[in-house]
PDB file of C-alpha atoms and ligand atoms in Angstrom:
ATOM      1  CA  MET A   1     110.881 105.784 103.143  1.00 94.00           C
ATOM      2  CA  THR A   2     108.662 108.852 103.007  1.00 98.00           C
ATOM      3  CA  VAL A   3     105.272 108.578 104.708  1.00 98.00           C
ATOM      4  CA  TYR A   4     102.435 111.036 105.257  1.00 99.00           C
ATOM      5  CA  LEU A   5     101.243 111.997 108.719  1.00 99.00           C
ATOM      6  CA  ASN A   6      98.772 114.765 109.549  1.00 98.00           C
ATOM      7  CA  GLY A   7      99.680 117.209 106.822  1.00 98.00           C
ATOM      8  CA  GLN A   8     103.367 116.396 106.481  1.00 98.00           C
ATOM      9  CA  PHE A   9     105.502 114.166 104.277  1.00 98.00           C
ATOM     10  CA  LEU A  10     108.393 112.893 106.371  1.00 98.00           C
ATOM     11  CA  PRO A  11     110.754 109.928 106.781  1.00 98.00           C
ATOM     12  CA  LEU A  12     109.109 106.870 108.391  1.00 98.00           C
ATOM     13  CA  GLU A  13     111.575 107.015 111.311  1.00 98.00           C
ATOM     14  CA  GLU A  14     110.393 110.526 112.170  1.00 98.00           C
ATOM     15  CA  ALA A  15     106.663 109.761 112.053  1.00 98.00           C
ATOM     16  CA  ARG A  16     105.273 109.732 115.615  1.00 98.00           C
ATOM     17  CA  ILE A  17     101.797 109.461 117.071  1.00 98.00           C
ATOM     18  CA  PRO A  18     100.832 109.948 120.726  1.00 98.00           C
ATOM     19  CA  VAL A  19     100.084 106.760 122.679  1.00 98.00           C
ATOM     20  CA  LEU A  20      96.581 108.073 123.472  1.00 98.00           C
ATOM     21  CA  ASP A  21      95.650 107.914 119.797  1.00 98.00           C
ATOM     22  CA  ARG A  22      92.309 106.099 119.706  1.00 98.00           C
ATOM     23  CA  GLY A  23      93.629 103.904 116.920  1.00 98.00           C
ATOM     24  CA  PHE A  24      96.257 102.575 119.331  1.00 98.00           C
ATOM     25  CA  ILE A  25      93.949 102.406 122.365  1.00 98.00           C
ATOM     26  CA  PHE A  26      90.697 101.145 120.791  1.00 98.00           C
ATOM     27  CA  GLY A  27      91.455 100.241 117.175  1.00 98.00           C
ATOM     28  CA  ASP A  28      89.057 103.144 116.509  1.00 98.00           C
ATOM     29  CA  GLY A  29      89.593 103.916 112.854  1.00 99.00           C
ATOM     30  CA  VAL A  30      89.321 102.782 109.251  1.00 99.00           C
ATOM     31  CA  TYR A  31      91.745 102.121 106.418  1.00 99.00           C
ATOM     32  CA  GLU A  32      92.162 101.540 102.698  1.00 99.00           C
ATOM     33  CA  VAL A  33      94.681  99.660 100.576  1.00 98.00           C
ATOM     34  CA  ILE A  34      94.996 101.048  97.040  1.00 98.00           C
ATOM     35  CA  PRO A  35      97.091  99.312  94.370  1.00 98.00           C
ATOM     36  CA  VAL A  36      99.269 101.517  92.182  1.00 97.00           C
ATOM     37  CA  TYR A  37     100.279 100.414  88.692  1.00 96.00           C
ATOM     38  CA  SER A  38     102.763 102.405  86.616  1.00 95.00           C
ATOM     39  CA  LYS A  39     102.701 105.040  89.390  1.00 96.00           C
ATOM     40  CA  ARG A  40      98.926 105.536  89.035  1.00 96.00           C
ATOM     41  CA  ALA A  41      96.423 104.627  91.719  1.00 98.00           C
ATOM     42  CA  PHE A  42      94.059 101.941  90.378  1.00 97.00           C
ATOM     43  CA  ARG A  43      90.304 102.555  90.832  1.00 97.00           C
ATOM     44  CA  LEU A  44      91.113 105.498  93.093  1.00 98.00           C
ATOM     45  CA  HIS A  45      87.610 106.924  92.954  1.00 98.00           C
ATOM     46  CA  GLU A  46      86.087 103.597  94.023  1.00 98.00           C
ATOM     47  CA  HIS A  47      88.548 103.271  96.918  1.00 98.00           C
ATOM     48  CA  LEU A  48      87.688 106.800  98.078  1.00 98.00           C
ATOM     49  CA  VAL A  49      83.954 106.048  97.863  1.00 98.00           C
ATOM     50  CA  ARG A  50      84.503 102.947 100.023  1.00 99.00           C
ATOM     51  CA  LEU A  51      86.610 105.027 102.432  1.00 99.00           C
ATOM     52  CA  GLN A  52      83.689 107.452 102.796  1.00 99.00           C
ATOM     53  CA  HIS A  53      81.375 104.493 103.490  1.00 99.00           C
ATOM     54  CA  SER A  54      83.737 103.250 106.217  1.00 99.00           C
ATOM     55  CA  LEU A  55      84.072 106.728 107.752  1.00 99.00           C
ATOM     56  CA  ASP A  56      80.286 107.177 107.735  1.00 99.00           C
ATOM     57  CA  GLY A  57      79.932 103.735 109.330  1.00 98.00           C
ATOM     58  CA  VAL A  58      82.113 104.728 112.303  1.00 98.00           C
ATOM     59  CA  ARG A  59      81.023 108.388 112.401  1.00 98.00           C
ATOM     60  CA  ILE A  60      84.376 110.032 111.655  1.00 98.00           C
ATOM     61  CA  ASP A  61      84.188 113.175 109.499  1.00 98.00           C
ATOM     62  CA  ASN A  62      86.191 112.826 106.311  1.00 98.00           C
ATOM     63  CA  PRO A  63      89.164 115.154 106.799  1.00 98.00           C
ATOM     64  CA  HIS A  64      89.668 115.641 103.043  1.00 98.00           C
ATOM     65  CA  SER A  65      87.759 116.137  99.815  1.00 98.00           C
ATOM     66  CA  VAL A  66      88.211 113.628  96.991  1.00 98.00           C
ATOM     67  CA  GLY A  67      90.465 116.137  95.214  1.00 98.00           C
ATOM     68  CA  GLU A  68      92.637 116.606  98.286  1.00 98.00           C
ATOM     69  CA  TRP A  69      92.954 112.837  98.777  1.00 98.00           C
ATOM     70  CA  ALA A  70      93.939 112.369  95.136  1.00 98.00           C
ATOM     71  CA  ALA A  71      96.614 115.061  95.419  1.00 98.00           C
ATOM     72  CA  LEU A  72      98.028 113.623  98.677  1.00 98.00           C
ATOM     73  CA  ILE A  73      98.060 110.075  97.331  1.00 98.00           C
ATOM     74  CA  ASN A  74      99.722 111.139  94.088  1.00 98.00           C
ATOM     75  CA  THR A  75     102.396 113.073  95.986  1.00 98.00           C
ATOM     76  CA  LEU A  76     103.061 110.046  98.185  1.00 98.00           C
ATOM     77  CA  ILE A  77     103.379 107.821  95.105  1.00 98.00           C
ATOM     78  CA  SER A  78     105.842 110.266  93.521  1.00 98.00           C
ATOM     79  CA  HIS A  79     108.103 109.953  96.578  1.00 98.00           C
ATOM     80  CA  HIS A  80     108.656 106.264  95.762  1.00 98.00           C
ATOM     81  CA  GLN A  81     110.626 104.870  92.861  1.00 97.00           C
ATOM     82  CA  HIS A  82     108.667 101.658  92.246  1.00 97.00           C
ATOM     83  CA  GLU A  83     106.282 101.684  89.310  1.00 96.00           C
ATOM     84  CA  ASP A  84     103.887  99.339  91.117  1.00 97.00           C
ATOM     85  CA  GLN A  85     103.106 100.105  94.752  1.00 98.00           C
ATOM     86  CA  TYR A  86     100.294  99.826  97.232  1.00 98.00           C
ATOM     87  CA  VAL A  87      99.194 102.781  99.284  1.00 98.00           C
ATOM     88  CA  TYR A  88      98.039 102.092 102.836  1.00 98.00           C
ATOM     89  CA  LEU A  89      95.774 104.878 104.170  1.00 98.00           C
ATOM     90  CA  HIS A  90      94.688 104.967 107.805  1.00 98.00           C
ATOM     91  CA  ILE A  91      92.395 107.370 109.667  1.00 99.00           C
ATOM     92  CA  THR A  92      91.672 107.227 113.393  1.00 99.00           C
ATOM     93  CA  ARG A  93      89.299 109.264 115.551  1.00 98.00           C
ATOM     94  CA  GLY A  94      92.312 111.119 116.937  1.00 98.00           C
ATOM     95  CA  VAL A  95      94.034 111.633 120.269  1.00 98.00           C
ATOM     96  CA  ALA A  96      92.009 111.997 123.479  1.00 98.00           C
ATOM     97  CA  LYS A  97      91.873 110.923 127.131  1.00 98.00           C
ATOM     98  CA  ARG A  98      90.875 107.249 127.246  1.00 98.00           C
ATOM     99  CA  ASP A  99      87.080 106.971 127.255  1.00 98.00           C
ATOM    100  CA  HIS A 100      85.043 104.641 125.085  1.00 98.00           C
ATOM    101  CA  ALA A 101      82.625 107.419 124.087  1.00 98.00           C
ATOM    102  CA  PHE A 102      83.679 109.845 121.350  1.00 98.00           C
ATOM    103  CA  PRO A 103      85.779 112.808 122.578  1.00 98.00           C
ATOM    104  CA  GLN A 104      83.680 115.912 123.285  1.00 97.00           C
ATOM    105  CA  PRO A 105      84.354 118.306 121.650  1.00 96.00           C
ATOM    106  CA  ALA A 106      85.571 116.252 118.676  1.00 94.00           C
ATOM    107  CA  VAL A 107      89.322 116.133 118.066  1.00 98.00           C
ATOM    108  CA  ALA A 108      91.106 116.157 114.710  1.00 98.00           C
ATOM    109  CA  PRO A 109      91.405 112.687 113.187  1.00 98.00           C
ATOM    110  CA  THR A 110      94.857 111.189 112.741  1.00 99.00           C
ATOM    111  CA  VAL A 111      95.707 110.602 109.070  1.00 99.00           C
ATOM    112  CA  PHE A 112      98.575 108.313 108.133  1.00 99.00           C
ATOM    113  CA  MET A 113      99.638 107.005 104.709  1.00 99.00           C
ATOM    114  CA  MET A 114     102.536 104.929 103.467  1.00 98.00           C
ATOM    115  CA  SER A 115     103.355 103.265 100.172  1.00 98.00           C
ATOM    116  CA  ASN A 116     105.241 100.018  99.622  1.00 98.00           C
ATOM    117  CA  PRO A 117     106.366  98.129  96.513  1.00 98.00           C
ATOM    118  CA  LEU A 118     103.598  95.899  95.174  1.00 98.00           C
ATOM    119  CA  THR A 119     104.932  92.395  94.714  1.00 95.00           C
ATOM    120  CA  HIS A 120     102.836  90.374  92.307  1.00 91.00           C
ATOM    121  CA  PRO A 121     101.829  86.814  93.139  1.00 93.00           C
ATOM    122  CA  ALA A 122     104.699  84.477  92.266  1.00 95.00           C
ATOM    123  CA  ALA A 123     104.379  82.723  88.902  1.00 95.00           C
ATOM    124  CA  GLU A 124     104.716  79.299  90.618  1.00 96.00           C
ATOM    125  CA  LEU A 125     101.702  80.053  92.812  1.00 96.00           C
ATOM    126  CA  LEU A 126      99.639  81.052  89.791  1.00 97.00           C
ATOM    127  CA  GLN A 127     100.697  77.768  88.157  1.00 97.00           C
ATOM    128  CA  SER A 128     100.019  75.530  91.137  1.00 98.00           C
ATOM    129  CA  GLY A 129      97.394  77.490  93.051  1.00 98.00           C
ATOM    130  CA  VAL A 130      97.360  77.972  96.820  1.00 98.00           C
ATOM    131  CA  SER A 131      95.853  76.063  99.731  1.00 98.00           C
ATOM    132  CA  ALA A 132      93.128  77.321 102.039  1.00 99.00           C
ATOM    133  CA  ILE A 133      91.215  76.149 105.074  1.00 98.00           C
ATOM    134  CA  THR A 134      87.713  76.978 106.242  1.00 98.00           C
ATOM    135  CA  ALA A 135      86.993  78.507 109.652  1.00 98.00           C
ATOM    136  CA  VAL A 136      84.031  79.965 111.484  1.00 98.00           C
ATOM    137  CA  ASP A 137      83.526  83.642 110.688  1.00 98.00           C
ATOM    138  CA  ASN A 138      83.508  85.007 114.236  1.00 98.00           C
ATOM    139  CA  ARG A 139      83.715  88.693 113.293  1.00 98.00           C
ATOM    140  CA  TRP A 140      81.164  91.420 113.985  1.00 98.00           C
ATOM    141  CA  LEU A 141      78.163  92.231 111.787  1.00 98.00           C
ATOM    142  CA  ARG A 142      79.685  95.286 110.030  1.00 98.00           C
ATOM    143  CA  CYS A 143      82.328  93.612 107.889  1.00 98.00           C
ATOM    144  CA  ASP A 144      81.428  96.108 105.137  1.00 99.00           C
ATOM    145  CA  ILE A 145      83.417  98.706 107.132  1.00 99.00           C
ATOM    146  CA  LYS A 146      87.161  98.530 106.471  1.00 99.00           C
ATOM    147  CA  SER A 147      87.949  98.834 110.171  1.00 98.00           C
ATOM    148  CA  ILE A 148      91.492  98.872 111.558  1.00 98.00           C
ATOM    149  CA  SER A 149      90.201  96.605 114.379  1.00 98.00           C
ATOM    150  CA  LEU A 150      91.467  93.475 112.657  1.00 98.00           C
ATOM    151  CA  LEU A 151      92.052  91.089 115.554  1.00 98.00           C
ATOM    152  CA  PRO A 152      89.650  88.384 114.295  1.00 98.00           C
ATOM    153  CA  ASN A 153      91.129  88.644 110.784  1.00 98.00           C
ATOM    154  CA  VAL A 154      94.652  88.443 112.218  1.00 98.00           C
ATOM    155  CA  LEU A 155      93.836  85.342 114.296  1.00 98.00           C
ATOM    156  CA  LEU A 156      92.008  83.673 111.420  1.00 98.00           C
ATOM    157  CA  ARG A 157      94.825  84.346 108.955  1.00 98.00           C
ATOM    158  CA  GLN A 158      97.333  82.933 111.451  1.00 98.00           C
ATOM    159  CA  GLN A 159      95.199  79.781 111.678  1.00 98.00           C
ATOM    160  CA  ALA A 160      95.689  79.425 107.918  1.00 98.00           C
ATOM    161  CA  VAL A 161      99.434  80.082 108.138  1.00 98.00           C
ATOM    162  CA  ASP A 162      99.762  77.525 110.961  1.00 98.00           C
ATOM    163  CA  ALA A 163      98.092  75.007 108.652  1.00 98.00           C
ATOM    164  CA  GLY A 164     100.562  75.874 105.860  1.00 98.00           C
ATOM    165  CA  CYS A 165      97.842  77.678 103.893  1.00 98.00           C
ATOM    166  CA  ALA A 166      97.610  81.035 102.150  1.00 98.00           C
ATOM    167  CA  GLU A 167      94.072  81.975 103.150  1.00 98.00           C
ATOM    168  CA  VAL A 168      91.100  81.020 105.276  1.00 98.00           C
ATOM    169  CA  ILE A 169      87.584  80.963 103.843  1.00 99.00           C
ATOM    170  CA  LEU A 170      85.153  82.266 106.450  1.00 98.00           C
ATOM    171  CA  VAL A 171      81.870  80.509 107.156  1.00 98.00           C
ATOM    172  CA  ARG A 172      78.890  82.046 108.938  1.00 98.00           C
ATOM    173  CA  VAL A 173      77.420  79.179 110.900  1.00 97.00           C
ATOM    174  CA  GLU A 174      73.641  78.796 110.912  1.00 96.00           C
ATOM    175  CA  ASN A 175      71.642  76.615 113.327  1.00 94.00           C
ATOM    176  CA  ASN A 176      71.316  74.014 110.654  1.00 93.00           C
ATOM    177  CA  ASP A 177      74.840  73.275 109.351  1.00 93.00           C
ATOM    178  CA  SER A 178      73.540  72.708 105.824  1.00 95.00           C
ATOM    179  CA  ASP A 179      72.501  76.415 105.801  1.00 97.00           C
ATOM    180  CA  SER A 180      75.979  77.678 106.764  1.00 98.00           C
ATOM    181  CA  PHE A 181      77.396  79.963 104.086  1.00 98.00           C
ATOM    182  CA  ILE A 182      80.664  81.602 103.107  1.00 98.00           C
ATOM    183  CA  THR A 183      81.393  85.304 103.325  1.00 98.00           C
ATOM    184  CA  GLU A 184      84.997  86.037 102.249  1.00 99.00           C
ATOM    185  CA  GLY A 185      88.621  85.391 103.176  1.00 98.00           C
ATOM    186  CA  SER A 186      90.524  86.949 106.094  1.00 98.00           C
ATOM    187  CA  ALA A 187      91.843  89.612 103.684  1.00 98.00           C
ATOM    188  CA  SER A 188      90.277  88.732 100.336  1.00 98.00           C
ATOM    189  CA  ASN A 189      87.003  88.028  98.567  1.00 99.00           C
ATOM    190  CA  ILE A 190      86.104  84.530  97.435  1.00 99.00           C
ATOM    191  CA  PHE A 191      84.501  83.299  94.184  1.00 99.00           C
ATOM    192  CA  LEU A 192      83.448  79.792  93.170  1.00 98.00           C
ATOM    193  CA  VAL A 193      83.050  78.247  89.752  1.00 98.00           C
ATOM    194  CA  ARG A 194      80.430  75.531  89.437  1.00 98.00           C
ATOM    195  CA  ASP A 195      79.218  74.144  86.128  1.00 97.00           C
ATOM    196  CA  GLY A 196      80.754  77.065  84.209  1.00 97.00           C
ATOM    197  CA  ILE A 197      79.014  79.701  86.361  1.00 98.00           C
ATOM    198  CA  LEU A 198      81.009  82.214  88.383  1.00 98.00           C
ATOM    199  CA  LEU A 199      79.434  82.485  91.836  1.00 99.00           C
ATOM    200  CA  ALA A 200      80.028  85.460  94.126  1.00 99.00           C
ATOM    201  CA  PRO A 201      78.588  86.164  97.583  1.00 98.00           C
ATOM    202  CA  PRO A 202      76.369  89.267  97.701  1.00 98.00           C
ATOM    203  CA  LYS A 203      77.837  92.551  98.959  1.00 98.00           C
ATOM    204  CA  ASP A 204      76.128  92.957 102.310  1.00 98.00           C
ATOM    205  CA  ASN A 205      77.120  93.752 105.901  1.00 98.00           C
ATOM    206  CA  LEU A 206      78.942  90.416 106.247  1.00 98.00           C
ATOM    207  CA  MET A 207      81.744  91.095 103.763  1.00 98.00           C
ATOM    208  CA  LEU A 208      83.999  93.856 102.565  1.00 99.00           C
ATOM    209  CA  PRO A 209      82.809  95.146  99.181  1.00 98.00           C
ATOM    210  CA  GLY A 210      86.070  94.437  97.383  1.00 98.00           C
ATOM    211  CA  ILE A 211      87.225  96.747  94.626  1.00 98.00           C
ATOM    212  CA  THR A 212      88.900  93.778  92.914  1.00 98.00           C
ATOM    213  CA  TYR A 213      85.665  91.793  93.380  1.00 98.00           C
ATOM    214  CA  ASP A 214      83.842  94.432  91.306  1.00 98.00           C
ATOM    215  CA  VAL A 215      86.543  94.397  88.618  1.00 98.00           C
ATOM    216  CA  ILE A 216      86.341  90.608  88.348  1.00 98.00           C
ATOM    217  CA  LEU A 217      82.551  90.655  87.982  1.00 98.00           C
ATOM    218  CA  GLU A 218      82.833  93.376  85.317  1.00 98.00           C
ATOM    219  CA  LEU A 219      85.496  91.427  83.416  1.00 98.00           C
ATOM    220  CA  ALA A 220      83.455  88.221  83.656  1.00 98.00           C
ATOM    221  CA  ALA A 221      80.351  89.973  82.319  1.00 98.00           C
ATOM    222  CA  ALA A 222      82.366  91.520  79.456  1.00 97.00           C
ATOM    223  CA  ALA A 223      83.742  88.061  78.595  1.00 98.00           C
ATOM    224  CA  GLY A 224      80.241  86.574  78.540  1.00 98.00           C
ATOM    225  CA  ILE A 225      80.953  84.324  81.538  1.00 98.00           C
ATOM    226  CA  PRO A 226      77.671  83.560  83.296  1.00 98.00           C
ATOM    227  CA  CYS A 227      77.716  85.014  86.831  1.00 98.00           C
ATOM    228  CA  SER A 228      75.437  84.577  89.780  1.00 98.00           C
ATOM    229  CA  VAL A 229      75.674  86.792  92.857  1.00 98.00           C
ATOM    230  CA  ARG A 230      73.991  84.869  95.635  1.00 98.00           C
ATOM    231  CA  ARG A 231      74.552  83.273  99.021  1.00 98.00           C
ATOM    232  CA  ILE A 232      77.057  80.405  98.654  1.00 98.00           C
ATOM    233  CA  LEU A 233      76.577  77.475 100.987  1.00 98.00           C
ATOM    234  CA  LYS A 234      79.587  76.003 102.738  1.00 98.00           C
ATOM    235  CA  GLN A 235      78.834  72.580 101.297  1.00 97.00           C
ATOM    236  CA  GLU A 236      79.062  74.002  97.760  1.00 98.00           C
ATOM    237  CA  LEU A 237      82.765  74.660  98.369  1.00 98.00           C
ATOM    238  CA  TYR A 238      83.553  70.957  98.340  1.00 97.00           C
ATOM    239  CA  SER A 239      82.005  70.322  94.953  1.00 97.00           C
ATOM    240  CA  ALA A 240      83.306  73.506  93.305  1.00 98.00           C
ATOM    241  CA  ASP A 241      85.217  73.179  90.031  1.00 98.00           C
ATOM    242  CA  GLU A 242      87.326  76.217  90.917  1.00 98.00           C
ATOM    243  CA  ILE A 243      87.756  78.581  93.854  1.00 99.00           C
ATOM    244  CA  LEU A 244      89.332  82.027  93.414  1.00 98.00           C
ATOM    245  CA  LEU A 245      90.450  84.687  95.827  1.00 98.00           C
ATOM    246  CA  THR A 246      90.762  88.373  94.980  1.00 98.00           C
ATOM    247  CA  SER A 247      92.308  91.394  96.657  1.00 98.00           C
ATOM    248  CA  SER A 248      94.119  94.588  95.769  1.00 98.00           C
ATOM    249  CA  THR A 249      97.488  93.096  96.701  1.00 98.00           C
ATOM    250  CA  ARG A 250      96.977  89.511  95.477  1.00 98.00           C
ATOM    251  CA  GLU A 251      94.881  90.394  92.422  1.00 98.00           C
ATOM    252  CA  VAL A 252      93.222  87.075  91.484  1.00 98.00           C
ATOM    253  CA  MET A 253      94.599  83.726  92.614  1.00 98.00           C
ATOM    254  CA  PRO A 254      93.419  80.130  92.340  1.00 98.00           C
ATOM    255  CA  ILE A 255      92.722  78.081  95.479  1.00 98.00           C
ATOM    256  CA  THR A 256      93.465  74.506  94.490  1.00 98.00           C
ATOM    257  CA  MET A 257      93.426  72.752  97.883  1.00 98.00           C
ATOM    258  CA  LEU A 258      90.731  73.260 100.499  1.00 98.00           C
ATOM    259  CA  ASP A 259      90.812  71.663 103.933  1.00 98.00           C
ATOM    260  CA  GLY A 260      93.445  69.238 102.625  1.00 98.00           C
ATOM    261  CA  LYS A 261      91.409  68.096  99.592  1.00 98.00           C
ATOM    262  CA  PRO A 262      91.886  69.112  95.945  1.00 98.00           C
ATOM    263  CA  VAL A 263      89.470  71.652  94.477  1.00 98.00           C
ATOM    264  CA  GLY A 264      88.153  70.232  91.171  1.00 98.00           C
ATOM    265  CA  ASN A 265      91.097  68.468  89.560  1.00 97.00           C
ATOM    266  CA  GLY A 266      93.532  70.199  91.915  1.00 98.00           C
ATOM    267  CA  ARG A 267      94.869  72.500  89.184  1.00 98.00           C
ATOM    268  CA  PRO A 268      94.034  76.148  88.405  1.00 98.00           C
ATOM    269  CA  GLY A 269      91.001  76.060  86.142  1.00 98.00           C
ATOM    270  CA  PRO A 270      90.076  77.703  82.833  1.00 98.00           C
ATOM    271  CA  LEU A 271      87.982  80.492  84.350  1.00 98.00           C
ATOM    272  CA  PHE A 272      90.831  81.468  86.640  1.00 98.00           C
ATOM    273  CA  ARG A 273      93.192  81.652  83.679  1.00 98.00           C
ATOM    274  CA  GLN A 274      90.769  83.688  81.624  1.00 98.00           C
ATOM    275  CA  LEU A 275      90.000  86.147  84.432  1.00 98.00           C
ATOM    276  CA  HIS A 276      93.644  86.442  85.453  1.00 98.00           C
ATOM    277  CA  ASP A 277      94.712  87.257  81.893  1.00 97.00           C
ATOM    278  CA  ARG A 278      91.879  89.726  81.478  1.00 98.00           C
ATOM    279  CA  TYR A 279      92.754  91.396  84.777  1.00 97.00           C
ATOM    280  CA  GLN A 280      96.400  91.821  83.723  1.00 96.00           C
ATOM    281  CA  HIS A 281      95.356  93.245  80.383  1.00 96.00           C
ATOM    282  CA  PHE A 282      92.728  95.512  81.918  1.00 95.00           C
ATOM    283  CA  LYS A 283      94.959  97.073  84.557  1.00 92.00           C
ATOM    284  CA  ARG A 284      97.633  97.934  81.980  1.00 89.00           C
ATOM    285  CA  GLU A 285      95.011  99.342  79.587  1.00 87.00           C
ATOM    286  CA  VAL A 286      93.510 101.536  82.293  1.00 82.00           C
ATOM    287  CA  MET A 287      96.926 102.861  83.227  1.00 80.00           C
ATOM    288  CA  ARG A 288      97.715 103.775  79.626  1.00 80.00           C
ATOM    289  CA  LYS A 289      94.689 106.089  79.399  1.00 79.00           C
ATOM    290  CA  PRO A 290      95.493 109.789  79.931  1.00 71.00           C
TER     291      PRO A 290
HETATM  292  N1  PDD B   1      92.368  93.633 102.234  1.00 89.11           N
HETATM  293  N2  PDD B   1      87.894  91.268 102.317  1.00 89.11           N
HETATM  294  C1  PDD B   1      88.716  91.659 103.307  1.00 89.11           C
HETATM  295  C2  PDD B   1      88.372  91.273 104.710  1.00 89.11           C
HETATM  296  C3  PDD B   1      89.872  92.386 103.019  1.00 89.11           C
HETATM  297  O1  PDD B   1      90.687  92.781 104.023  1.00 89.11           O
HETATM  298  C4  PDD B   1      90.176  92.688 101.659  1.00 89.11           C
HETATM  299  C5  PDD B   1      91.402  93.464 101.276  1.00 89.11           C
HETATM  300  C6  PDD B   1      89.284  92.274 100.667  1.00 89.11           C
HETATM  301  C7  PDD B   1      89.503  92.589  99.206  1.00 89.11           C
HETATM  302  O2  PDD B   1      89.210  93.927  98.912  1.00 89.11           O
HETATM  303  P1  PDD B   1      89.969  94.712  97.728  1.00 89.11           P
HETATM  304  O3  PDD B   1      89.759  93.942  96.501  1.00 89.11           O
HETATM  305  O4  PDD B   1      89.290  96.040  97.695  1.00 89.11           O
HETATM  306  O5  PDD B   1      91.425  94.786  98.131  1.00 89.11           O
HETATM  307  C8  PDD B   1      88.150  91.576 101.032  1.00 89.11           C
HETATM  308  C9  PDD B   1      93.527  94.461 102.025  1.00 89.11           C
HETATM  309  C10 PDD B   1      94.256  94.158 100.774  1.00 89.11           C
HETATM  310  C11 PDD B   1      94.387  94.428 103.277  1.00 89.11           C
HETATM  311  O6  PDD B   1      93.795  94.448 104.354  1.00 89.11           O
HETATM  312  O7  PDD B   1      95.612  94.418 103.176  1.00 89.11           O
END
């Protein structure tokens, strides 16, 4: 497998970074995951805008222009035979003597990219839906930054796996439990359907502004589905007709069991089906355009 590291395309086995890389020592860096359909990066511009937001948030200078990123990503894609892939892009503050403060003078950031085959959610899972649990969102207050420091997300996702579930829906706990609200999943955004209205949490510092999230809201608006972007209370989860998760790698999936109880009638609902079909159509349409 060919990967990209600091200016070079090389086999994965030959890619090396020094142990003093601040990504390794501190988790000091940011990342992106970009889906690739028919060998073309999907919503590339939007992913690069979010990357810039993450870099600004952690005060790392962007090592490349948008044009340079596009060229590097396209070259990486061309090294792989799969039509559908996902590019993982990772930037750290670079290599320096261990000290929490930024290196002075600044060092060159480390840039790593790899691409893997994109496996689409299994048809059975789209038919049956997946299970999820809820858990307290114990992350920091800058979840809008796509940070490589993912320990809380890793632990939360494992909690879901240990419970035999595909995802965990994160809840910010307020003093009064009835005010507690949901933010997102450990690696996905979450939508609810209640009374025919698609509900989405607002893009703020408590969640990652998902690229798929935006696509889903655009597709819903184009289909005339009423949408409301607002804080979603935890208690609303248990009376939802449908719950959906979205991400670049899982696209849109139905959550049909939550905390061991069925969501709605326990089957994927009509809005899921509509949005899933529209997403499939849309991504192929976009890729056909010159
Ligand atoms: N994660 N929220 C979190 C915490 C995420 O990690 C992700 C994606 C999303 C969805 O964002 P998008 O639609 O842009 O993929 C929301 C990627 C896929 C990952 O970490 O592998």
